[in-house]
CSV table of C-alpha atoms in Angstrom, one decimal:
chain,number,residue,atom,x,y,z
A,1,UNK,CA,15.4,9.6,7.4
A,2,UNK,CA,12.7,7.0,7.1
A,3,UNK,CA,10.0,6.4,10.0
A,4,UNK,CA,9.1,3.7,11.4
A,5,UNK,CA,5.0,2.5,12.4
A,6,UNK,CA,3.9,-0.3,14.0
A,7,UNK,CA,0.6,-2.0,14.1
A,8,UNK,CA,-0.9,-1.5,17.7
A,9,UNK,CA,-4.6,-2.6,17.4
A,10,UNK,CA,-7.2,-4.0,15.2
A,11,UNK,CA,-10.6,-4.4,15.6
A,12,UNK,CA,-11.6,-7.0,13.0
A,13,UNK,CA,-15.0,-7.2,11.3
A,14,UNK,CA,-15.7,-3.9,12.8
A,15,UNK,CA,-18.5,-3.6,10.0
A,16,UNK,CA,-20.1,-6.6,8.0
A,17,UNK,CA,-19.1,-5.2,4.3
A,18,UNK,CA,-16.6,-2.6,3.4
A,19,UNK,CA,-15.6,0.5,5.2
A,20,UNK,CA,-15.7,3.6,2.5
A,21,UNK,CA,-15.1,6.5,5.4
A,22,UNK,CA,-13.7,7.9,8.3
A,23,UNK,CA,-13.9,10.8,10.4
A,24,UNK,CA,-12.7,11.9,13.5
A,25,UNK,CA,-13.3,14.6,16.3
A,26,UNK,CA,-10.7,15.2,19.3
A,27,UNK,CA,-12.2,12.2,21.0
A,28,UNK,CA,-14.1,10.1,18.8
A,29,UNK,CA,-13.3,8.0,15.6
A,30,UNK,CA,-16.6,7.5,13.5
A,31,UNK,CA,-16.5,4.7,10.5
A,32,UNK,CA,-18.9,4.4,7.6
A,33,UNK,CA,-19.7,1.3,5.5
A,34,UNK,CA,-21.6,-0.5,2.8
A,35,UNK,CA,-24.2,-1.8,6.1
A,36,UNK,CA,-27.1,0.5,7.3
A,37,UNK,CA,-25.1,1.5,11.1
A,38,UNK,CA,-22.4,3.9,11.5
A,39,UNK,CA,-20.2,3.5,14.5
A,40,UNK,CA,-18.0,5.2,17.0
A,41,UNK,CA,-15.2,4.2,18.9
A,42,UNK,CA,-13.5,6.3,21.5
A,43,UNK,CA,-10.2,7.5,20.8
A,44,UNK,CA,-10.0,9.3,24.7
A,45,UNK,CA,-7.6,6.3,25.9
A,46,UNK,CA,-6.2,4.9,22.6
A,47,UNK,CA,-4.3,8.0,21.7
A,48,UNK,CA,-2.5,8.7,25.0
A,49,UNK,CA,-1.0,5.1,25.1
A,50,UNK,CA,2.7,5.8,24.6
A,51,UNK,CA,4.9,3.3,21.9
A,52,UNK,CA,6.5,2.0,24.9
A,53,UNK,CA,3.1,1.3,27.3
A,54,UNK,CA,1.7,-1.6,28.2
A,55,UNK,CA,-1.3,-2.1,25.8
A,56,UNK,CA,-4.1,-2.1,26.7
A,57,UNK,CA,-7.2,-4.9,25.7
A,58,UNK,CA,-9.9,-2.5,24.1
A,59,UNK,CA,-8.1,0.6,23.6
A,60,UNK,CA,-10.5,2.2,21.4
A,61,UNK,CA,-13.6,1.0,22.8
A,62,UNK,CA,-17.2,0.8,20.8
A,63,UNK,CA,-18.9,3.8,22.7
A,64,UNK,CA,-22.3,4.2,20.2
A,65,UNK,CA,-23.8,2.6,17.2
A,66,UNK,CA,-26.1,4.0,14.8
A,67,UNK,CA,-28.6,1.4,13.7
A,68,UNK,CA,-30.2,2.0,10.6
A,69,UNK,CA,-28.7,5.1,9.7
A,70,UNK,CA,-29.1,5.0,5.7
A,71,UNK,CA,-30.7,2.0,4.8
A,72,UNK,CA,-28.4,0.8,1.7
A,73,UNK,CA,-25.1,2.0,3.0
A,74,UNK,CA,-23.3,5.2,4.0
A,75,UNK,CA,-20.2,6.0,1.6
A,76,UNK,CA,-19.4,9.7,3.2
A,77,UNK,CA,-18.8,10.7,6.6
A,78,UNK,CA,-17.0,14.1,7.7
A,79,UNK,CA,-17.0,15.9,10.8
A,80,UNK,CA,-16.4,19.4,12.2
A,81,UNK,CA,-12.9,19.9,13.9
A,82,UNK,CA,-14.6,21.0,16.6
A,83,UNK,CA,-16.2,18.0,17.7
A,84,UNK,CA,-19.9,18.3,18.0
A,85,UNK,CA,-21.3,17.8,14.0
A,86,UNK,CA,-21.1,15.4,11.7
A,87,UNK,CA,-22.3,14.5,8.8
A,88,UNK,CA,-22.9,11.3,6.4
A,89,UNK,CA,-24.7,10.9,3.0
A,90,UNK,CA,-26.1,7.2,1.6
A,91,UNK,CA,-26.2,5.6,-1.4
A,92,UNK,CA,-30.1,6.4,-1.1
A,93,UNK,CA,-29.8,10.1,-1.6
A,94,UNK,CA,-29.9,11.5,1.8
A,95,UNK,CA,-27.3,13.7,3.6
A,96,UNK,CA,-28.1,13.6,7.7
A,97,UNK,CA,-26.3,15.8,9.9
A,98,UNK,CA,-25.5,14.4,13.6
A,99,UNK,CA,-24.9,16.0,16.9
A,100,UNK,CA,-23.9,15.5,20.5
A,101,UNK,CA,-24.6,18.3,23.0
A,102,UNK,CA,-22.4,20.2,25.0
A,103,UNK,CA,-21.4,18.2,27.9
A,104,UNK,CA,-23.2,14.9,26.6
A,105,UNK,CA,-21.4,11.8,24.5
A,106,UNK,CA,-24.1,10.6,22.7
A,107,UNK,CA,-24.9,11.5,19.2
A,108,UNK,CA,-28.3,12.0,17.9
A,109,UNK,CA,-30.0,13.1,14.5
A,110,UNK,CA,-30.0,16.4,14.0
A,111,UNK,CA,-31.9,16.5,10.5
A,112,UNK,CA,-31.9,14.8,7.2
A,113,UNK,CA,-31.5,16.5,3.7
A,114,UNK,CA,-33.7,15.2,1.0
A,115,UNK,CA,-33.6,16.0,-2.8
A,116,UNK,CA,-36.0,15.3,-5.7
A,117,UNK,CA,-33.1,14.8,-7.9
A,118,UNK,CA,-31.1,11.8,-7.7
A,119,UNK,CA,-27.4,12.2,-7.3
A,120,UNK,CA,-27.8,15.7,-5.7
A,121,UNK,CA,-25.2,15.0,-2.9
A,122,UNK,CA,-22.0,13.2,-2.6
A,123,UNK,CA,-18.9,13.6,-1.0
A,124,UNK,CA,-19.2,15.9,1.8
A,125,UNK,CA,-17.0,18.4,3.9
A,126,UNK,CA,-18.1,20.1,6.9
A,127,UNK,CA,-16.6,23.9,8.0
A,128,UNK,CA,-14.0,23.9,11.0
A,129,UNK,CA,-17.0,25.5,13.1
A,130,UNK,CA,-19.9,22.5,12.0
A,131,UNK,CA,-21.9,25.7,10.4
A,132,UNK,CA,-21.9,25.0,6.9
A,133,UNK,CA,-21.8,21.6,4.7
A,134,UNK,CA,-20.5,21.5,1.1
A,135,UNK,CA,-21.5,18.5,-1.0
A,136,UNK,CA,-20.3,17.7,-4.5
A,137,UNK,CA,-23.1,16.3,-7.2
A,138,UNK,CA,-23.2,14.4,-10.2
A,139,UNK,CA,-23.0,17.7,-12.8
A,140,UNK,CA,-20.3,19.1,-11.0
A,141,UNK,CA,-21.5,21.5,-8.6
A,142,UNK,CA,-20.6,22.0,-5.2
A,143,UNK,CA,-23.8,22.6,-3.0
A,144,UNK,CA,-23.2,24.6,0.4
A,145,UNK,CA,-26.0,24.5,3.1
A,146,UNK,CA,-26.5,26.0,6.5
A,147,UNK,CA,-26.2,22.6,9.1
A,148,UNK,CA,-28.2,25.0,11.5
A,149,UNK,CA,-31.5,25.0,9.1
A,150,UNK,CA,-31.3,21.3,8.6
A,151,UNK,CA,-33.4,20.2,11.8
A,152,UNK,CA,-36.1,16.9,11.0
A,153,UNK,CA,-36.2,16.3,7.5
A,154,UNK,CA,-35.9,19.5,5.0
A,155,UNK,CA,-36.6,18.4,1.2
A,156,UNK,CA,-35.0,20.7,-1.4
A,157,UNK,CA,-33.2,23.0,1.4
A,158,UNK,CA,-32.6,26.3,0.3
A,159,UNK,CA,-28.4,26.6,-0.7
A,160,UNK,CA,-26.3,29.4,1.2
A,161,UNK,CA,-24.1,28.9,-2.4
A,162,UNK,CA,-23.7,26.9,-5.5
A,163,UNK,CA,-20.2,26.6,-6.6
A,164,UNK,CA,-20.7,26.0,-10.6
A,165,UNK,CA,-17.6,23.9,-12.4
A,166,UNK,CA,-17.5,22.3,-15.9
A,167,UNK,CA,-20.2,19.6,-14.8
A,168,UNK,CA,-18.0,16.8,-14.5
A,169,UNK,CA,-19.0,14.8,-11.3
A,170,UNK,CA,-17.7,15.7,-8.1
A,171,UNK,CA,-15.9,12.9,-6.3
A,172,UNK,CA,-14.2,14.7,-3.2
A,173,UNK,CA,-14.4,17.9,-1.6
A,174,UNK,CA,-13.1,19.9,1.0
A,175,UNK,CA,-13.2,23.0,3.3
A,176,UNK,CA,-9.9,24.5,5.0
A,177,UNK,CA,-9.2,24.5,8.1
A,178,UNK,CA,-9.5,28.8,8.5
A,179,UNK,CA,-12.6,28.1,6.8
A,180,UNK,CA,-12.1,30.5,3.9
A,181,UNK,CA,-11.9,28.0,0.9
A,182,UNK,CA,-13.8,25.2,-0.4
A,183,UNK,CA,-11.9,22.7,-2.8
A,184,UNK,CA,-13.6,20.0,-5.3
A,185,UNK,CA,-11.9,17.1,-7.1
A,186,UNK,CA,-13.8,15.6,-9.7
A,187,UNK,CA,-14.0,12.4,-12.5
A,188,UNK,CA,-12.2,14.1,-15.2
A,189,UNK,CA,-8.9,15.6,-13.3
A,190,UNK,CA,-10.5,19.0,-12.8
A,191,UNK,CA,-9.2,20.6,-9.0
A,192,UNK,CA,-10.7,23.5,-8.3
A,193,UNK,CA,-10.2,25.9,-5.2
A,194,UNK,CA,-13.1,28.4,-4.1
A,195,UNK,CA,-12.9,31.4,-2.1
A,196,UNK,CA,-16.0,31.3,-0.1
A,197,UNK,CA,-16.1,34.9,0.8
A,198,UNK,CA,-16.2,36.0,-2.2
A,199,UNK,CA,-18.3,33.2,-3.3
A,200,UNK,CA,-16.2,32.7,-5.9
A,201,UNK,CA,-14.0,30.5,-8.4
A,202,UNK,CA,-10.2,31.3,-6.9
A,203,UNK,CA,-8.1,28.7,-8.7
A,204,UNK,CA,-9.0,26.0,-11.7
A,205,UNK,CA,-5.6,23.7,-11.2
A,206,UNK,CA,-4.3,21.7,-13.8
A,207,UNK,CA,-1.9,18.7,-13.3
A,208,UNK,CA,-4.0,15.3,-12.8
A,209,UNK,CA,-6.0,14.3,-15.7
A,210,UNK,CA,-7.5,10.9,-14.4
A,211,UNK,CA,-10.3,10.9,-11.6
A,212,UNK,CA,-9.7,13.1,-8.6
A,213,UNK,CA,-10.6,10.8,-5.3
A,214,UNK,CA,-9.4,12.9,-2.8
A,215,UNK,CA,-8.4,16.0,-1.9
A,216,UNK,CA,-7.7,17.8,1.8
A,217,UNK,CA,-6.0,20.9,2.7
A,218,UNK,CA,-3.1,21.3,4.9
A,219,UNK,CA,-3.4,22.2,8.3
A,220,UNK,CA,-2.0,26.2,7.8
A,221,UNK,CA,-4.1,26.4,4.8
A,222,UNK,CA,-1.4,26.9,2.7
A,223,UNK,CA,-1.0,23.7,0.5
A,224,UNK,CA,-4.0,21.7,-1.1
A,225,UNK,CA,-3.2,18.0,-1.7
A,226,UNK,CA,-5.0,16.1,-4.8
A,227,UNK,CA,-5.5,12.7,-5.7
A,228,UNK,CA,-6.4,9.9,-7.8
A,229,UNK,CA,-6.4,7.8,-10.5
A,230,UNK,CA,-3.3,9.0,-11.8
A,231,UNK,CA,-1.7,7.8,-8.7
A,232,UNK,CA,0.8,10.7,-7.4
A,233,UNK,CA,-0.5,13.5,-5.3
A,234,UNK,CA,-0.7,17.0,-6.6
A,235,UNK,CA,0.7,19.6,-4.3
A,236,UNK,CA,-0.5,23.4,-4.8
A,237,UNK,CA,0.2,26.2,-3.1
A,238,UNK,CA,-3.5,27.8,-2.5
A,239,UNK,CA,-3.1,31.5,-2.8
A,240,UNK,CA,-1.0,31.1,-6.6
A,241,UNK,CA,-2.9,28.1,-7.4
A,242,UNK,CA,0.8,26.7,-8.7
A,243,UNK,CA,1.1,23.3,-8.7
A,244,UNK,CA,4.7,22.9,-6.2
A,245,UNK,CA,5.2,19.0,-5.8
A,246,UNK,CA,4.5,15.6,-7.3
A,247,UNK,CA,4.9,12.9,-4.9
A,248,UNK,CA,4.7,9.8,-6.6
A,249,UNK,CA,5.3,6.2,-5.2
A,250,UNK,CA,2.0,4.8,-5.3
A,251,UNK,CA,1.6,1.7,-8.1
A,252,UNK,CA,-2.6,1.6,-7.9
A,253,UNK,CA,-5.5,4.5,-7.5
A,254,UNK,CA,-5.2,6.8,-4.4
A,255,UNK,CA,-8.5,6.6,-2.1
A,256,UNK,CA,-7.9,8.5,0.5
A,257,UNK,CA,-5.9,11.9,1.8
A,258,UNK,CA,-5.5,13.2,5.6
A,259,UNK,CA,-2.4,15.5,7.2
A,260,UNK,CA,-1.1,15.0,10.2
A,261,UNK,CA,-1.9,18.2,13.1
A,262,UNK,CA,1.4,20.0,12.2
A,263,UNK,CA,1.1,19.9,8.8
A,264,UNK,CA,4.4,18.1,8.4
A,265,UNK,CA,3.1,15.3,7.2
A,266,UNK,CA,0.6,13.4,4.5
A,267,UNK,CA,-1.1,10.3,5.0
A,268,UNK,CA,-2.2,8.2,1.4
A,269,UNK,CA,-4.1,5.0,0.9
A,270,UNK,CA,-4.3,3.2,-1.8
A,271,UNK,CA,-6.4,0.5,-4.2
A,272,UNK,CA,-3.8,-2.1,-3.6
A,273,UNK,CA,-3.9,-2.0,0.5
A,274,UNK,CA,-0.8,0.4,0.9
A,275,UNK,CA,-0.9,3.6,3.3
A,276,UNK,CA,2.0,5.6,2.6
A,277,UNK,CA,3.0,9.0,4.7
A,278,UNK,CA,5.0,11.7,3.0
A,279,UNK,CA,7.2,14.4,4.4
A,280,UNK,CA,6.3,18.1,3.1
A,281,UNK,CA,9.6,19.2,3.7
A,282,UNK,CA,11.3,16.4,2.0
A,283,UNK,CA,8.9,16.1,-0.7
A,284,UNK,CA,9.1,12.3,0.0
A,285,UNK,CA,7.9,8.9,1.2
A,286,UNK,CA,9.0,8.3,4.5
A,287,UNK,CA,6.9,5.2,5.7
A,288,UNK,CA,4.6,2.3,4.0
A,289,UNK,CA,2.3,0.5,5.4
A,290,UNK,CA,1.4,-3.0,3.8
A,291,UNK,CA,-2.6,-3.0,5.2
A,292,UNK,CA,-3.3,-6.1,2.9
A,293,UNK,CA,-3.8,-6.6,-0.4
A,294,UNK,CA,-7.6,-5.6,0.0
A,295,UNK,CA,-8.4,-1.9,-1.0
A,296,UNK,CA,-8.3,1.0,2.0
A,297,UNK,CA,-11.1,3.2,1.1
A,298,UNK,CA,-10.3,5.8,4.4
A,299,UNK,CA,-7.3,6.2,6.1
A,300,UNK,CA,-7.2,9.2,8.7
A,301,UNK,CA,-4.8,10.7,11.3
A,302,UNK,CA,-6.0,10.2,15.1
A,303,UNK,CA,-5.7,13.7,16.7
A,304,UNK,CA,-2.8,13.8,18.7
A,305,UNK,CA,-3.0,14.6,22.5
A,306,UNK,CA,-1.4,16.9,24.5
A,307,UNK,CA,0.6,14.4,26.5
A,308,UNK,CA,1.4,12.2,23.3
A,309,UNK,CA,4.9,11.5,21.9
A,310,UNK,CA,3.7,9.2,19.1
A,311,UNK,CA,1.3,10.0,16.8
A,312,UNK,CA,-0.9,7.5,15.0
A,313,UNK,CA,-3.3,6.8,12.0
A,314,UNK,CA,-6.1,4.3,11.5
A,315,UNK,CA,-6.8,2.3,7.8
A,316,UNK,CA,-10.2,0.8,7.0
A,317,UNK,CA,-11.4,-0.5,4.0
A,318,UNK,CA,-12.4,-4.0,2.2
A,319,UNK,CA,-10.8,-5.7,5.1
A,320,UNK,CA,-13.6,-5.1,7.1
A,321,UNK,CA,-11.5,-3.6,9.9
A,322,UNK,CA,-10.0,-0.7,11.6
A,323,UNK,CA,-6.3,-1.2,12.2
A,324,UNK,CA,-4.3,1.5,14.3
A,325,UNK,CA,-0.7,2.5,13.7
A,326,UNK,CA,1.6,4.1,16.3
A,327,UNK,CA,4.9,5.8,15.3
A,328,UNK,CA,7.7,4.0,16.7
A,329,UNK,CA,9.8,5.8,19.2
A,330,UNK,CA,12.7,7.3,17.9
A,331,UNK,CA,11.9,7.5,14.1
């Protein structure tokens, strides 16, 4: 059975050049882009709207913007399910971590991470708790820092661990949601699964051969999802490191990777404009989702509130603009 989603809201030129990110907290969607600001919208209203309601004008109103956050462009933002970190590196080296305090909305800079060496940090992941950062470098290695000891600017901050792989660069990374593994995807196909306990390489997974651009884990922690230029996502099971599924469908590179709260579902976009969404159970594409023809660089679930029926993803990419999707009732 195929689902249906409709297009419910756009906000057009929601940044003046590209949008390469999204993250989201349980009230907040933030956006990253080839401009200086990063900015948030509220998600409070826009995700309670029910497929049948009247819609409303600004449903997912501009709440905060930050000017001048990296000066040539952000291409990473991630933030901790728990809603009060965030973090987003720039195409000029630095990582800064963000923060709102308890019982406040606004965000403010926390610190920023520094580096002598160029191409020290790239994609980034935050833990489920906002306590610990991983970011993937240029040689392959997966840096993991303390977000508590980055406060004002620290230069070469000291590393809680440093995962070591076969130094190809690291293009996407990602922490479970139990917060026991760290996963890295990187430029040659390499996938590999940490067990950051043990501090430890758990599982080097074979299966994509082409650049690795995403890669998230499911919401139960049991499957790890994998990306790229080879255009099907991997499937493996995280405690075997056995590759279970292939989903293929996509005809262009895969930019992006997010699961839906129950773990029932993946969300995929692609080089050529297409978000696609993929049952686990059936091992299948269910819905696509013609964006445009321009590429979507982030797509991302919206979390899904308690007195929901529909749930509903966001796109963003060289369109410029943030365009929300609802599932339809009765798909």
């Amino acid at each position: 059975m195929s689902k249906q989603f409709l297009q419910t809201h756009t906000i057009p030129d929601a940044h003046i050049t590209d949008i390469f990110s999204l993250a989201v907290t349980p009230k907040a969607l933030i956006s990253a882009s080839g401009s200086s600001s990063i900015k948030i919208h509220s998600t409070a209203t826009g995700t309670q709207i029910h497929a049948d309601s009247a819609v409303e004008e600004n449903p997912f109103p501009l709440v905060q913007t930050l000017d001048k956050a990296h000066a040539l462009g952000c291409h990473h933002v991630c933030a901790a399910a728990e809603g009060k970190v965030f973090a987003t590196s720039g195409f000029e080296g630095d990582v800064k971590v963000w923060e709102v305090k308890e019982g406040g909305e606004e965000w403010t800079l926390r610190g920023t991470l520094k580096d002598d060496k160029a191409g020290e940090q790239w994609a980034l992941a935050l833990s489920p708790d906002g306590l610990f950062l991983a970011a993937t470098n240029h040689d392959g290695r997966v840096n993991v820092y303390d977000t508590s000891k980055i406060i004002g600017e620290v230069k070469n901050a000291p590393k809680v661990v440093q995962f070591e792989t076969k130094g190809s660069f690291g293009m996407c990374v990602d922490i479970s949601p139990n917060g026991e593994m760290t996963a890295s995807g990187h430029q040659n196909g390499s996938v590999y699964i940490f067990n950051n306990a043990t501090k430890r390489l758990a599982h080097s997974l074979s299966g994509l051969v082409k650049p690795v651009r995403a890669v998230a884990f499911s919401p139960a922690n049991k499957y790890l999802a994998a990306a790229g230029d080879a255009r099907l996502i991997a499937l493996y099971d995280t405690q075997s490191g056995k590759q279970v599924a292939n989903l293929t469908g996509h005809s262009s590179w895969i930019m992006s990777l997010s699961w839906n709260w129950s773990g029932e579902y993946l969300l995929s976009g692609s080089y050529d404009g297409k978000a696609k969404i993929w049952s686990l159970d059936r091992r299948e594409c269910v819905a696509t989702q013609t964006e445009s023809e321009k590429c979507l660089w982030a797509v991302k679930w919206l979390p899904k509130s308690a007195s929901a029926r529909n749930e509903m993803f966001v796109a963003a990419g060289a369109g410029r603009s943030l365009s929300f999707y609802r599932e339809a009732s009765g798909t």
